[in-house]
Amino acid sequence: MSGQRARLGVLVSGSGSNLQALLDASGQEGFPAEVACVVSNVPTAFALERARKAGVPAVVVDHKAYASKADFEKALLEALRAAGVEWVCLAGFMRLLSADFLAHYTGRVLNIHPSLLPAFPGLHAQRQALERGVKVAGCTVHFVDAGTDTGPIIAQAAVPVLPDDDEKSLSARILTEEHRLYPLAVRLAVSGKVTLDGTRTRVDAQATVGELSLRSPGAPR
Ligand code: GAR
C-alpha cells in the first residue's frame, strides 16, 4: 500500500504545524501521499522535532552554509533525491526557490500561504490584511513558480476578520484552516484532480464540488 503513495518532501523553516497536518494526514487510511523526508534550512526549527517524533528522516540544509543559492539548492535537491521524493511541499519554508530548482519538479511543488492570494503575498500577510481592513481573510495552496506566492492556485479557505482581531488572533484562525486545507490540496494534486497546465490550474471534470478546492465559513465541509 505505502509503495503506491506519492512520496512528499516537506521543506520547513519554523514551527512546522502544517508539516504536522501532513504527517497526521499521512497516517490516515486512504490518504494518497506520505511524508518521505523533511528538510529544514534552519537548524533549530521545531519542525525537525516533529519529523523525528513521527519517524520521518529529518535533514538540515542550512542556506548559510553555502557560498551561493545554486549550491544551497543543489544540496536541497540531493537530500530530496536521496529520499526518493516525488512531490515537494513548502510548509513555512522561508526561502525563494529558483526556476532552475523548480524545473526538477515541474507541477509538483506546492506552497501554503496565509492569505487569499493574489492579495497580500510575501511576509506578514496577516498584518497586511489587518492594515487594509479586509473583512474576509484566509489561506491558499498553490503551485510554486519562481515568483513570490504567485503560482496558480489549487485551493483556498476563507475565514472572517473580526473587529477585535490582532495579528495573533487572525493568524491562529487562519492557521486552523491551513491545517485542513493543505492535506486537501495535496490530495487533489497527487491524485491528478487539480494539475498545473502552463501558468494555470486545470480541474478534473470528474471532481465533485464537495471535494473541491474552496473552503469558506458558509461552504459545505
Ligand atoms: C504558516 O502560516 C504558513 O502559511 C506561512 O508560515 C506559517 C508557517 O507555520 N508561510 C508563509 O508565510 C510563506 N509565504 P508552520 O511552520 O507552523 O507550518
CSV table of C-alpha atoms and ligand atoms in Angstrom, one decimal, residues 14-19 91-92 94 111-114 122 126 149 175 178, ligand 1:
chain,number,residue,atom,x,y,z
A,14,GLY,CA,9.9,27.0,11.6
A,15,SER,CA,7.3,25.5,13.9
A,16,GLY,CA,6.1,23.0,11.3
A,17,SER,CA,2.4,22.9,12.3
A,18,ASN,CA,1.5,22.5,8.6
A,19,LEU,CA,4.1,19.7,8.4
A,91,ALA,CA,5.3,24.4,4.7
A,92,GLY,CA,6.5,27.7,6.2
A,94,MET,CA,11.0,31.0,4.1
A,111,ASN,CA,3.2,26.1,-1.1
A,112,ILE,CA,0.8,27.2,1.5
A,113,HIS,CA,0.4,31.0,2.2
A,114,PRO,CA,-1.7,32.7,4.9
A,122,GLY,CA,5.2,38.0,0.9
A,126,GLN,CA,-2.0,38.6,8.2
A,149,ASP,CA,3.5,33.5,-3.9
A,175,LEU,CA,-3.7,28.5,10.7
A,178,GLU,CA,-4.3,25.9,6.8
B,1,GAR,C1,2.1,29.4,8.0
B,1,GAR,O1,1.1,30.3,8.4
B,1,GAR,C2,2.4,29.5,6.5
B,1,GAR,O2,1.2,29.7,5.8
B,1,GAR,C3,3.3,30.6,6.5
B,1,GAR,O3,4.2,30.4,7.5
B,1,GAR,C4,3.5,29.7,8.6
B,1,GAR,C5,4.3,28.5,8.9
B,1,GAR,O4,3.7,27.9,10.1
B,1,GAR,N1,4.0,30.7,5.2
B,1,GAR,C6,4.3,31.8,4.6
B,1,GAR,O5,4.1,32.9,5.0
B,1,GAR,C7,5.0,31.6,3.2
B,1,GAR,N2,4.9,32.7,2.4
B,1,GAR,P1,4.1,26.4,10.4
B,1,GAR,O6,5.7,26.3,10.4
B,1,GAR,O7,3.5,26.2,11.8
B,1,GAR,O8,3.5,25.5,9.4
